[in-house]
GROMACS .gro file of C-alpha atoms in nm:
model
  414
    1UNK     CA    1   3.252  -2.481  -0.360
    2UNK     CA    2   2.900  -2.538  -0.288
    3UNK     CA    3   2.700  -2.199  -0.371
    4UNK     CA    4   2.449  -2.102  -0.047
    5UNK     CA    5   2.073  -2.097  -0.105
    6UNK     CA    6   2.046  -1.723  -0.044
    7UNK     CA    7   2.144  -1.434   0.138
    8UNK     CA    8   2.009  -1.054   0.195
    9UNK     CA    9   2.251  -0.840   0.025
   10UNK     CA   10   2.349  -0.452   0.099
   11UNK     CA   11   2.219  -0.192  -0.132
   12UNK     CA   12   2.440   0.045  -0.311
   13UNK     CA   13   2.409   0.466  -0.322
   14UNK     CA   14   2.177   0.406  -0.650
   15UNK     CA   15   1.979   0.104  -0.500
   16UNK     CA   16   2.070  -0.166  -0.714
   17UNK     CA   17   2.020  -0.425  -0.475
   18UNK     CA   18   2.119  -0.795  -0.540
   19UNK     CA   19   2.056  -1.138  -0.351
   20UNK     CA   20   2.357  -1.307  -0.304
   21UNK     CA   21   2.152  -1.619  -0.381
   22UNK     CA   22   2.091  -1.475  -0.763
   23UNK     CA   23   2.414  -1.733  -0.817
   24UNK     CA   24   2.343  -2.051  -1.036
   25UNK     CA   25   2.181  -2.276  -0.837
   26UNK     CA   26   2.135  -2.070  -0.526
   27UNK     CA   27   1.790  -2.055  -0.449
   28UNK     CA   28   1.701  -2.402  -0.526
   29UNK     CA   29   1.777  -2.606  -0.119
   30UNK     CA   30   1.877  -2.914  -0.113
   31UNK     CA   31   1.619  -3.187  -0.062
   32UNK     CA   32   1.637  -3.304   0.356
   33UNK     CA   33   1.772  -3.674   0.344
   34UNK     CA   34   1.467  -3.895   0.402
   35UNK     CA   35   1.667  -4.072   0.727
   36UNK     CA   36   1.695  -3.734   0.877
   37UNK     CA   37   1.432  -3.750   1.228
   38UNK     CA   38   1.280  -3.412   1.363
   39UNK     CA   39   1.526  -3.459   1.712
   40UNK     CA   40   1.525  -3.199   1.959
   41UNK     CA   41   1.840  -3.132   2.067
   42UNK     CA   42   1.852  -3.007   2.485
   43UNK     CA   43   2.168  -2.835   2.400
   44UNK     CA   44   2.199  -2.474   2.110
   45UNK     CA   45   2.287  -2.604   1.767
   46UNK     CA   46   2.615  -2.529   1.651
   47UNK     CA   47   2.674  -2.341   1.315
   48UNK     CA   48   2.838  -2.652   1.192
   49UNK     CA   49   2.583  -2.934   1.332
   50UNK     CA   50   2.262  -2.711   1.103
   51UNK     CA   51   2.216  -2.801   0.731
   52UNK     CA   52   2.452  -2.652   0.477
   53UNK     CA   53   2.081  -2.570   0.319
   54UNK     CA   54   2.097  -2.263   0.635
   55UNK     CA   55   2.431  -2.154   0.606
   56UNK     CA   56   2.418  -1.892   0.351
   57UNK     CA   57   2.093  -1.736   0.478
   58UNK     CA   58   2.236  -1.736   0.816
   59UNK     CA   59   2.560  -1.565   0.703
   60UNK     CA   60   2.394  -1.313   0.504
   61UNK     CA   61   2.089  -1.209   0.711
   62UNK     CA   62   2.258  -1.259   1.047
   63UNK     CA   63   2.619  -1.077   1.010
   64UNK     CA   64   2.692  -0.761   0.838
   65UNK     CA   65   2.905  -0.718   0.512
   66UNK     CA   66   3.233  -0.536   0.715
   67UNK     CA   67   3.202  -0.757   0.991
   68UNK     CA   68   3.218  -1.086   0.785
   69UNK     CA   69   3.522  -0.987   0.533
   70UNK     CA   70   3.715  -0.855   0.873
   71UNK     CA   71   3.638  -1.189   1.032
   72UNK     CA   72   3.711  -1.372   0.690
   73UNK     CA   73   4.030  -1.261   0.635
   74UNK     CA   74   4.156  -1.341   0.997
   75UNK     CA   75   4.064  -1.713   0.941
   76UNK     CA   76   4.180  -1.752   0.559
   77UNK     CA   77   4.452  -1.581   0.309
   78UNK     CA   78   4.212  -1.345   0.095
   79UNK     CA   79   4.267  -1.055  -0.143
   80UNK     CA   80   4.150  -0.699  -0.014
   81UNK     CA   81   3.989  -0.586  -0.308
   82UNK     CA   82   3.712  -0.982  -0.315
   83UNK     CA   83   3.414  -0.856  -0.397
   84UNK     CA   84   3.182  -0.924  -0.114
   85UNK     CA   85   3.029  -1.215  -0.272
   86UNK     CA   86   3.369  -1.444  -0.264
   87UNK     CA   87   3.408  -1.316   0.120
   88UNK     CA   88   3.027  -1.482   0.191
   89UNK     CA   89   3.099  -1.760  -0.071
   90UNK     CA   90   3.438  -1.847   0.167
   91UNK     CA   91   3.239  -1.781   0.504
   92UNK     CA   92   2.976  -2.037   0.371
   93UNK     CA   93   3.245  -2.308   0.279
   94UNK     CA   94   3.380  -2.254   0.655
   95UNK     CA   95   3.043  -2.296   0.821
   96UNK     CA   96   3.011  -2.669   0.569
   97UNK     CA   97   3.378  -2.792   0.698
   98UNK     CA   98   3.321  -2.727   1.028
   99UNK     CA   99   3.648  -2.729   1.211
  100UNK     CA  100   3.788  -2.404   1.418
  101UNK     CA  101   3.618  -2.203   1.105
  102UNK     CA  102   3.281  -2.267   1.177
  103UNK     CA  103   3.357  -2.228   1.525
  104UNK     CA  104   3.505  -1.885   1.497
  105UNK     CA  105   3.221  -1.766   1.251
  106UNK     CA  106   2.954  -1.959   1.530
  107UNK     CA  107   3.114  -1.745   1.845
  108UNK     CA  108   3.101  -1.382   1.640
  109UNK     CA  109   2.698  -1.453   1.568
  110UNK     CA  110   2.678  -1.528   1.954
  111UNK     CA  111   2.841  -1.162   2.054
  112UNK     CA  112   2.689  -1.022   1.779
  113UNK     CA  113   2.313  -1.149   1.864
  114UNK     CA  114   2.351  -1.200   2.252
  115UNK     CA  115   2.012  -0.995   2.327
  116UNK     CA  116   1.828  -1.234   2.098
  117UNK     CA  117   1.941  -1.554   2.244
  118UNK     CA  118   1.855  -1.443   2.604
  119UNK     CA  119   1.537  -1.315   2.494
  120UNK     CA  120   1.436  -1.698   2.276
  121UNK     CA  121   1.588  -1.893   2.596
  122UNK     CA  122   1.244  -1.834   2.779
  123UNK     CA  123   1.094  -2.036   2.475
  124UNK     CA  124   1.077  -2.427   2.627
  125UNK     CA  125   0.924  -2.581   2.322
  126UNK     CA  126   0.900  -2.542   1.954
  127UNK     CA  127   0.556  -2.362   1.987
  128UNK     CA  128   0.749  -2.105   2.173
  129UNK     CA  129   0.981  -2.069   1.937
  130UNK     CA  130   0.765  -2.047   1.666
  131UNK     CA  131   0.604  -1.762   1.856
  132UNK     CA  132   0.888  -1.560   1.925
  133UNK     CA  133   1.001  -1.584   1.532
  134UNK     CA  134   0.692  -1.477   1.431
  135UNK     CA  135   0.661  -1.203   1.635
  136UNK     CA  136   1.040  -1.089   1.592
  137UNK     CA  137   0.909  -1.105   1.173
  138UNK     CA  138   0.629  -0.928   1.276
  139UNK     CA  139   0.856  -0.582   1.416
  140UNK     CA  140   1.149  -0.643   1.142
  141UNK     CA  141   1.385  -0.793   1.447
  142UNK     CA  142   1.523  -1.029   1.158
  143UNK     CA  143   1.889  -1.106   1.226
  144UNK     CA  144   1.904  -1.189   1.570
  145UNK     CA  145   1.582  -1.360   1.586
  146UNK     CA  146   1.699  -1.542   1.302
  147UNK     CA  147   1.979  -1.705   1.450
  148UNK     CA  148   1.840  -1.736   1.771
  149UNK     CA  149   1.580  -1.952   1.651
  150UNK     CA  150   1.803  -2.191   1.409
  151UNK     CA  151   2.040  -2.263   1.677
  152UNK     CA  152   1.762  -2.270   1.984
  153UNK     CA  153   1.764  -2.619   2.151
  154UNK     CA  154   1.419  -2.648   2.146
  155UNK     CA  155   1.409  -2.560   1.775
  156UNK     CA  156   1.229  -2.847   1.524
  157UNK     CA  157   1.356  -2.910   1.152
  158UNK     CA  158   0.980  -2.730   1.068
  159UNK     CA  159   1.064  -2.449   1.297
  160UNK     CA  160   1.377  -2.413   1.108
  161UNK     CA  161   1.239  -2.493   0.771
  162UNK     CA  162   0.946  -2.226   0.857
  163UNK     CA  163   1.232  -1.930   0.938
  164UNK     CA  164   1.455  -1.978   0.635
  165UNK     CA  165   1.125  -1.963   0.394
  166UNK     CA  166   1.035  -1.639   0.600
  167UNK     CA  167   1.342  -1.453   0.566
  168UNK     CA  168   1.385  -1.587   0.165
  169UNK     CA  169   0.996  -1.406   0.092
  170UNK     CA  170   1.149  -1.144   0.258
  171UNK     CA  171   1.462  -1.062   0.073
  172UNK     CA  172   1.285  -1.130  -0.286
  173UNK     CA  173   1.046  -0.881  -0.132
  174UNK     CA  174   1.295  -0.551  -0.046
  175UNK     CA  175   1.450  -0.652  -0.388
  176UNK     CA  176   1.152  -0.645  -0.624
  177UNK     CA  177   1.012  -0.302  -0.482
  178UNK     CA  178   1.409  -0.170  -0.466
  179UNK     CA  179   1.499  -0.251  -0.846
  180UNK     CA  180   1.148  -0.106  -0.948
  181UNK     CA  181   1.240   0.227  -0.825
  182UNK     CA  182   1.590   0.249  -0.901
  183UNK     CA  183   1.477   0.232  -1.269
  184UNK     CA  184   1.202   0.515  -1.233
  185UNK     CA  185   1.516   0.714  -1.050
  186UNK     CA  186   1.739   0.617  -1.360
  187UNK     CA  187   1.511   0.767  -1.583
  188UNK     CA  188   1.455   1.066  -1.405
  189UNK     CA  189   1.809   1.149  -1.422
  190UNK     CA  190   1.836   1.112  -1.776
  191UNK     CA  191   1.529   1.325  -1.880
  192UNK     CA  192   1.663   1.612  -1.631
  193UNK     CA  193   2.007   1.610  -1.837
  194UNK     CA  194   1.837   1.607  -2.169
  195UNK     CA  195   1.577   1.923  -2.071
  196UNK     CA  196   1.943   2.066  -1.928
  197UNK     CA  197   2.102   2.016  -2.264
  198UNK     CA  198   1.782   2.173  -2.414
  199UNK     CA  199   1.817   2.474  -2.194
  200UNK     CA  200   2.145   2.569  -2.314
  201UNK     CA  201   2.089   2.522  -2.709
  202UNK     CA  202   1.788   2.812  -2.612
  203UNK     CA  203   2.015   2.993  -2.467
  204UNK     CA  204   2.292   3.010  -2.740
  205UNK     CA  205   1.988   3.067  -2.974
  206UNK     CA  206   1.885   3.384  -2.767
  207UNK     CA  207   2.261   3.484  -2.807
  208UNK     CA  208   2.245   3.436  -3.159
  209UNK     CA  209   1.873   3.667  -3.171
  210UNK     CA  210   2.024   3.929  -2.912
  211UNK     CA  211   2.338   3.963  -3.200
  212UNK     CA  212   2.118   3.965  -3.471
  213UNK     CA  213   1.871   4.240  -3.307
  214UNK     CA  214   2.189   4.442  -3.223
  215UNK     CA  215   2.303   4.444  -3.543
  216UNK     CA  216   1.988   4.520  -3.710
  217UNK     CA  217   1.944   4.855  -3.516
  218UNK     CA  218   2.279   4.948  -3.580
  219UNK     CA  219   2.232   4.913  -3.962
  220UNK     CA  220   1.920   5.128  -3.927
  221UNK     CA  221   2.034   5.386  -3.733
  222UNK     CA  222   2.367   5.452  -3.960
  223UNK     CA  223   2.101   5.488  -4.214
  224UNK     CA  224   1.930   5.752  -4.066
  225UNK     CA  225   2.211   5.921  -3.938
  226UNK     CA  226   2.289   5.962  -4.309
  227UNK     CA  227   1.970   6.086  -4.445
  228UNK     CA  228   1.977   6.341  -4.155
  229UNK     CA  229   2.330   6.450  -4.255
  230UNK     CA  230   2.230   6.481  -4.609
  231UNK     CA  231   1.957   6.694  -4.537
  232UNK     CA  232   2.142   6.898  -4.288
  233UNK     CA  233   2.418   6.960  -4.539
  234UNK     CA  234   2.113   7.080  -4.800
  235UNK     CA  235   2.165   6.841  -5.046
  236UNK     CA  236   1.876   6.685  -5.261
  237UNK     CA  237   1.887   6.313  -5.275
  238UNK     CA  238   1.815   6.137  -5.601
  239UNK     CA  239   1.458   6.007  -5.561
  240UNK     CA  240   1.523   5.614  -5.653
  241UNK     CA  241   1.834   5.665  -5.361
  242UNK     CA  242   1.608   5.831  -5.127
  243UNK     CA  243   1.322   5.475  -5.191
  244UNK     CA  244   1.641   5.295  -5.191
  245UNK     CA  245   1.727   5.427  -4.871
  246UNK     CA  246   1.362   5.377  -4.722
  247UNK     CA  247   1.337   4.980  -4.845
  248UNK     CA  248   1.670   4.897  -4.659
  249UNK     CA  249   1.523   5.100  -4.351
  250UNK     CA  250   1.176   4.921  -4.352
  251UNK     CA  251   1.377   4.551  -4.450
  252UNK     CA  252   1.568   4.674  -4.080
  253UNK     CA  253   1.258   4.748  -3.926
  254UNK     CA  254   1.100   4.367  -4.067
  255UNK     CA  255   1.438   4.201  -3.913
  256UNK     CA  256   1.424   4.383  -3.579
  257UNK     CA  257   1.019   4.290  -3.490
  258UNK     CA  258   1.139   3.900  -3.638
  259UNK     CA  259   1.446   3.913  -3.408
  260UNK     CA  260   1.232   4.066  -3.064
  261UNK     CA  261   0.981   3.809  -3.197
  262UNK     CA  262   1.220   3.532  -3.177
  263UNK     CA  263   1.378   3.672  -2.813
  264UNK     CA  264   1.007   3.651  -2.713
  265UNK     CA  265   0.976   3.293  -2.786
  266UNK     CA  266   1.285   3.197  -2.706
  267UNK     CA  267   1.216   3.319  -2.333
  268UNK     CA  268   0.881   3.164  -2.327
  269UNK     CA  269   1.084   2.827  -2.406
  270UNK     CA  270   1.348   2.886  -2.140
  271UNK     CA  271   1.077   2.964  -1.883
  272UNK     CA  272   0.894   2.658  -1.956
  273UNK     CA  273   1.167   2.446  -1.973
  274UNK     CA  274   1.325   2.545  -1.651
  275UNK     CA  275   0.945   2.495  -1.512
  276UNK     CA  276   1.018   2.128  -1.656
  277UNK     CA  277   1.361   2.115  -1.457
  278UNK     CA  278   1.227   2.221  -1.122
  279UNK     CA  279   0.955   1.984  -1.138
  280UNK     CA  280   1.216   1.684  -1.224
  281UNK     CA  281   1.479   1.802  -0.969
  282UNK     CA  282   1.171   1.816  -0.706
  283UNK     CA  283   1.078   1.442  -0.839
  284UNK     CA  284   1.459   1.365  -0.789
  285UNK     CA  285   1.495   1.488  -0.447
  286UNK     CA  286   1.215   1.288  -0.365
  287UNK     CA  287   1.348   0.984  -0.564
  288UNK     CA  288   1.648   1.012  -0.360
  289UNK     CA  289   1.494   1.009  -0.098
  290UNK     CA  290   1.284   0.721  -0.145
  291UNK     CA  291   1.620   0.489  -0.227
  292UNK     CA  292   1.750   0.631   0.092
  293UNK     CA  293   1.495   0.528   0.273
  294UNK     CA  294   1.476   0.181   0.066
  295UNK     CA  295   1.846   0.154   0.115
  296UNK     CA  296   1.811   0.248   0.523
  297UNK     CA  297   1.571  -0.006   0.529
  298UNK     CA  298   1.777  -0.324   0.374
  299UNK     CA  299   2.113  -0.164   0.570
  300UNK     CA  300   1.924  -0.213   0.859
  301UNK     CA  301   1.797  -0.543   0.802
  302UNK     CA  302   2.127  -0.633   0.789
  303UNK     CA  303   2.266  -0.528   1.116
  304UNK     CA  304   1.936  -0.521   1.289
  305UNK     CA  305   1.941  -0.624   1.668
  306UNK     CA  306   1.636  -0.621   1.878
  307UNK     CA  307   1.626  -0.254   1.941
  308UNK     CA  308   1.658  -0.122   1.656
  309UNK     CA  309   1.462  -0.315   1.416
  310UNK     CA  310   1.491  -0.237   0.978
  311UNK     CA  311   1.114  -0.102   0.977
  312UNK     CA  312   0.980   0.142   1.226
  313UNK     CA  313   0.761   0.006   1.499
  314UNK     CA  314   0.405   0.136   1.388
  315UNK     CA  315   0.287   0.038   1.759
  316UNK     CA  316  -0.043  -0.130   1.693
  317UNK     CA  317  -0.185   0.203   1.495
  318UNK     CA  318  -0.427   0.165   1.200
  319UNK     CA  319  -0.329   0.269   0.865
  320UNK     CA  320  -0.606   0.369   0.636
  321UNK     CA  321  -0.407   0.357   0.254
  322UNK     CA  322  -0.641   0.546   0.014
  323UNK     CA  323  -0.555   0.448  -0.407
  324UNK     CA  324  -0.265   0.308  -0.505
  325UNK     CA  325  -0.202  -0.009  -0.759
  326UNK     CA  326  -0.320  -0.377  -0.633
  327UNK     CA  327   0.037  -0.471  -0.693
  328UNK     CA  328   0.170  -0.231  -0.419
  329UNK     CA  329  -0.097  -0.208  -0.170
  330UNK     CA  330  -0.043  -0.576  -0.140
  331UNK     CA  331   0.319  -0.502  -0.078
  332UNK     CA  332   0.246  -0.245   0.155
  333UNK     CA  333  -0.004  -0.420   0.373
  334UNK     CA  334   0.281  -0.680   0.429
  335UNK     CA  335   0.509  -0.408   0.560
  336UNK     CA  336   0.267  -0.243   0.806
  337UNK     CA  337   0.156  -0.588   0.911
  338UNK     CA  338   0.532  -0.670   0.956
  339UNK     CA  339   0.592  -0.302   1.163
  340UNK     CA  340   0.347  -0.400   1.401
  341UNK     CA  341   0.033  -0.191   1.280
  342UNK     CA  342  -0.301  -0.304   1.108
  343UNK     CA  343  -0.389  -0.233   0.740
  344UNK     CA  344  -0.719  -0.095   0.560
  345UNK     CA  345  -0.749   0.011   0.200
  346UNK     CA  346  -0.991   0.200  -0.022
  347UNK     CA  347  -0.961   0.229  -0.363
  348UNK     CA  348  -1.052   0.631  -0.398
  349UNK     CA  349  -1.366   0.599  -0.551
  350UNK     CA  350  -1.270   0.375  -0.866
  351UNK     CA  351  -1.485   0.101  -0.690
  352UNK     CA  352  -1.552   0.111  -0.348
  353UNK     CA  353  -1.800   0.406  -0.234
  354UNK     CA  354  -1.741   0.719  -0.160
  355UNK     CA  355  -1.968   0.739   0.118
  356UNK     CA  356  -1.749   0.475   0.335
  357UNK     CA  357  -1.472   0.742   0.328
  358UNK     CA  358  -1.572   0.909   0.653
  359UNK     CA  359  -1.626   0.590   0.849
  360UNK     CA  360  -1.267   0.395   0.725
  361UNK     CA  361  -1.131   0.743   0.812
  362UNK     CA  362  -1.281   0.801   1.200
  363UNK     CA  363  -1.117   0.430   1.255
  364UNK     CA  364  -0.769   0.515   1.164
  365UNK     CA  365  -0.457   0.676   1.335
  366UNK     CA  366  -0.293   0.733   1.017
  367UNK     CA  367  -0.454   0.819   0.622
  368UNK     CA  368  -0.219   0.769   0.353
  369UNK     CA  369  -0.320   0.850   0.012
  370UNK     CA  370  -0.108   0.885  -0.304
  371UNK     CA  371  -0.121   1.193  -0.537
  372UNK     CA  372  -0.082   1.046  -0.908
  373UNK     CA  373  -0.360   0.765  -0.793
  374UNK     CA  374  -0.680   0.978  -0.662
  375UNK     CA  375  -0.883   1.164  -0.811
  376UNK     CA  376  -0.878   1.582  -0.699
  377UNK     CA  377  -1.245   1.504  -0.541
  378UNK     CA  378  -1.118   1.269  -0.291
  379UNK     CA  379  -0.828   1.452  -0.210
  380UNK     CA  380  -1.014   1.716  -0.123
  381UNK     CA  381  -1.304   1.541   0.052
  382UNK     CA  382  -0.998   1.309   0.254
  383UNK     CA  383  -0.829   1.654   0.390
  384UNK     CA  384  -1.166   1.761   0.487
  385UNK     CA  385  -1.246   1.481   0.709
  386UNK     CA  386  -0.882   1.425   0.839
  387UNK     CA  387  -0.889   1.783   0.973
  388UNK     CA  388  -1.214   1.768   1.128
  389UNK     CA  389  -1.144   1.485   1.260
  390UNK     CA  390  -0.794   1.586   1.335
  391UNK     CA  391  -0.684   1.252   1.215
  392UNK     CA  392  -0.285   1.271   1.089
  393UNK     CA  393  -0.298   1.219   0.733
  394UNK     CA  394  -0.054   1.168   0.452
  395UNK     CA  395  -0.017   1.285   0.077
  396UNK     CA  396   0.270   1.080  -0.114
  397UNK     CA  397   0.396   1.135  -0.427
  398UNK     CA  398   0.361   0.833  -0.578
  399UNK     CA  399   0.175   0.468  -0.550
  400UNK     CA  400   0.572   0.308  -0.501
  401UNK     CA  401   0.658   0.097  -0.216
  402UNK     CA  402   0.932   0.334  -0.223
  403UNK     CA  403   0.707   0.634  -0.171
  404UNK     CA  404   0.532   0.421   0.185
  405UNK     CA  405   0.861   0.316   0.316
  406UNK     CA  406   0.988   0.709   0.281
  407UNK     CA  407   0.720   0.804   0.431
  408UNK     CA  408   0.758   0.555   0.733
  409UNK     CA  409   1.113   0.670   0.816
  410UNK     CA  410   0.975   1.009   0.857
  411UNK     CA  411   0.655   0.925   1.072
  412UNK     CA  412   0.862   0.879   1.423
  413UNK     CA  413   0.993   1.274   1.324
  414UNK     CA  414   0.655   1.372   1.252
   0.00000   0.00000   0.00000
């Protein structure tokens, strides 16, 4: 069968999200055959009637993973334990033939994104369409606006051609930033079970020191209970027995200060090393919590409708983002541009001035500033102005796109 351009794909618990378009061939659409006229239709575009190039975005931004294998299997024999890929590799292959497939798949994107098209029918040429898309991109209303606009009657082939290259960015977008963290969360885990594995070889050694200790006072005092009894009892010790006697007590003495020395070290160790531990677990909980987030985000993206879009509305509020890594803060702009709120940046003091601090800061509704990426200064100095100010401000853990869109799904709470 013919493998689809591309398609969003659901994260798992871990966050290793995949692109169903990662497939040989997947990403590269087919060239548009030269005869084919930018027509506008004055009736909705069926599934079948679009490009085959659309079909596997549509199918993968525009109907959820359950939904699609229930409606799957009710059109075509398939096994119950196909991965997910061979259900949207078969839904694709109906939407090409056309026939009552198509037509079944075309109806369940209708009830599924009814809101949508009532909301693009207002649209009466592809200007307005255009609009509405970008707009709906704009607030993360992706899957209904999607399919509203490929199948809107007053949608052009660029209209069309403009969408599927929006929602494609888009996917290689969530994926980059979501494989980045899963490895840093990967990691995490493994360093908290080696410092674990640590912990209990100190603690077998402090079992080992406790024996030895316990043993070396009980060799010393069964030597002095002898020399007492022997000088109870009036005897006279030879004098070589009597230094004998004394070297074995001080050689007891030697071991018991080098065991207690040992204990003593050994403790330090196991309080530094479960000082370690809590400060991984605390970086894993927050990990988590970050592919949570990530993970809410491309669930939601999935299944989005138009009230309840994948990114939380930031409602035309200014976002002042304070350090980070050019990499990211380019990232990030994009997704507070996309949630409806405008971005500034400031690099903490590396290059821009210090002294524009106050200024960027009266302008915006929200400061956001990650720990690991400015300096103690500027932390301090931000705090300072933000509470004079009484501006709401942020403190991340980390410059990750992980760490922003955490920190988003906890701003409507906040």
């Amino acid at each position: 069968m013919q493998r689809p351009p591309f398609a969003l794909a659901r994260a798992s618990v871990l966050g290793t999200a995949t692109l169903h378009g990662n497939a040989p061939g997947c990403c590269t659409p087919r060239a548009q055959p030269a005869s084919t006229p930018d027509v506008k239709v004055r009736h909705r575009a069926a599934l079948a009637e679009l490009d085959s190039t659309f079909h596997c975005s549509i199918i993968g931004t525009c109907l959820s993973t359950g939904e699609l294998r229930k409606l799957v299997r009710r059109l075509i024999t398939l096994d119950t334990t196909a991965p997910d890929i061979e259900v949207h590799h078969e839904a694709v292959t109906l939407a090409t033939r056309g026939g009552a497939g198509a037509k079944a798949l075309h109806k369940a994107l209708d009830q599924r994104h009814a809101l949508a098209i009532r909301q693009f029918a207002a649209a009466s040429d592809a200007d307005a369409v255009q609009a509405l898309w970008d707009n709906a991109l704009a607030s993360g209303d992706v899957a209904g606006a999607y399919w509203a606009t490929m199948t809107h009657p007053e949608g052009s082939v660029a209209v069309r051609q403009k969408a599927f290259g929006d929602v494609h960015m888009l996917s290689h977008l969530v994926g980059a930033s979501n494989r980045a963290d899963i490895r840093r969360l990967v990691a995490l885990e493994a360093d908290n079970e080696a410092l674990k594995d640590t912990v209990a070889r100190q603690h077998l050694r402090m079992q080992e020191a406790d024996a030895e200790h316990a043993a070396a006072l009980q060799e010393a005092s069964d030597l002095i209970a002898t020399l007492r009894g022997r000088e109870m009892a009036g005897g006279e010790a030879v004098p070589l027995e009597v230094a004998a006697q004394q070297q074995l007590i001080s050689a007891q003495i030697e071991r018991i200060a080098t065991a207690e020395a040992r204990r003593a070290q050994a403790d330090d160790t196991v309080r530094t090393l479960r000082a370690e531990i809590a400060h991984l677990q605390a970086q894993l909980a927050a990990s988590r919590s970050e592919a949570q987030a990530l993970e809410t985000m491309i669930d939601r993206q999935q299944v989005a409708t138009e009230d309840t879009p994948h990114l939380p509305a930031l409602d035309n509020r200014n976002v002042l983002y304070i350090g980070g890594r050019p990499g990211t803060v380019t990232t990030i702009r994009t997704l507070v541009e996309r949630a409806g709120g405008h971005f500034q940046d400031h690099d903490g003091g590396l290059e821009d001035r210090k002294g524009l601090l106050p200024a960027m800061v009266a302008a915006a509704d929200i400061v956001v500033f990650p720990v690991d990426c400015v300096d103690h200064d500027s932390v301090g100095m931000l705090k300072r102005i933000c509470q004079q100010q009484g501006i709401d401000y942020h403190p991340v853990r980390s410059a990750s796109v992980a760490s922003f869109v955490e920190l988003l799904a906890r701003l409507p709470q906040s």
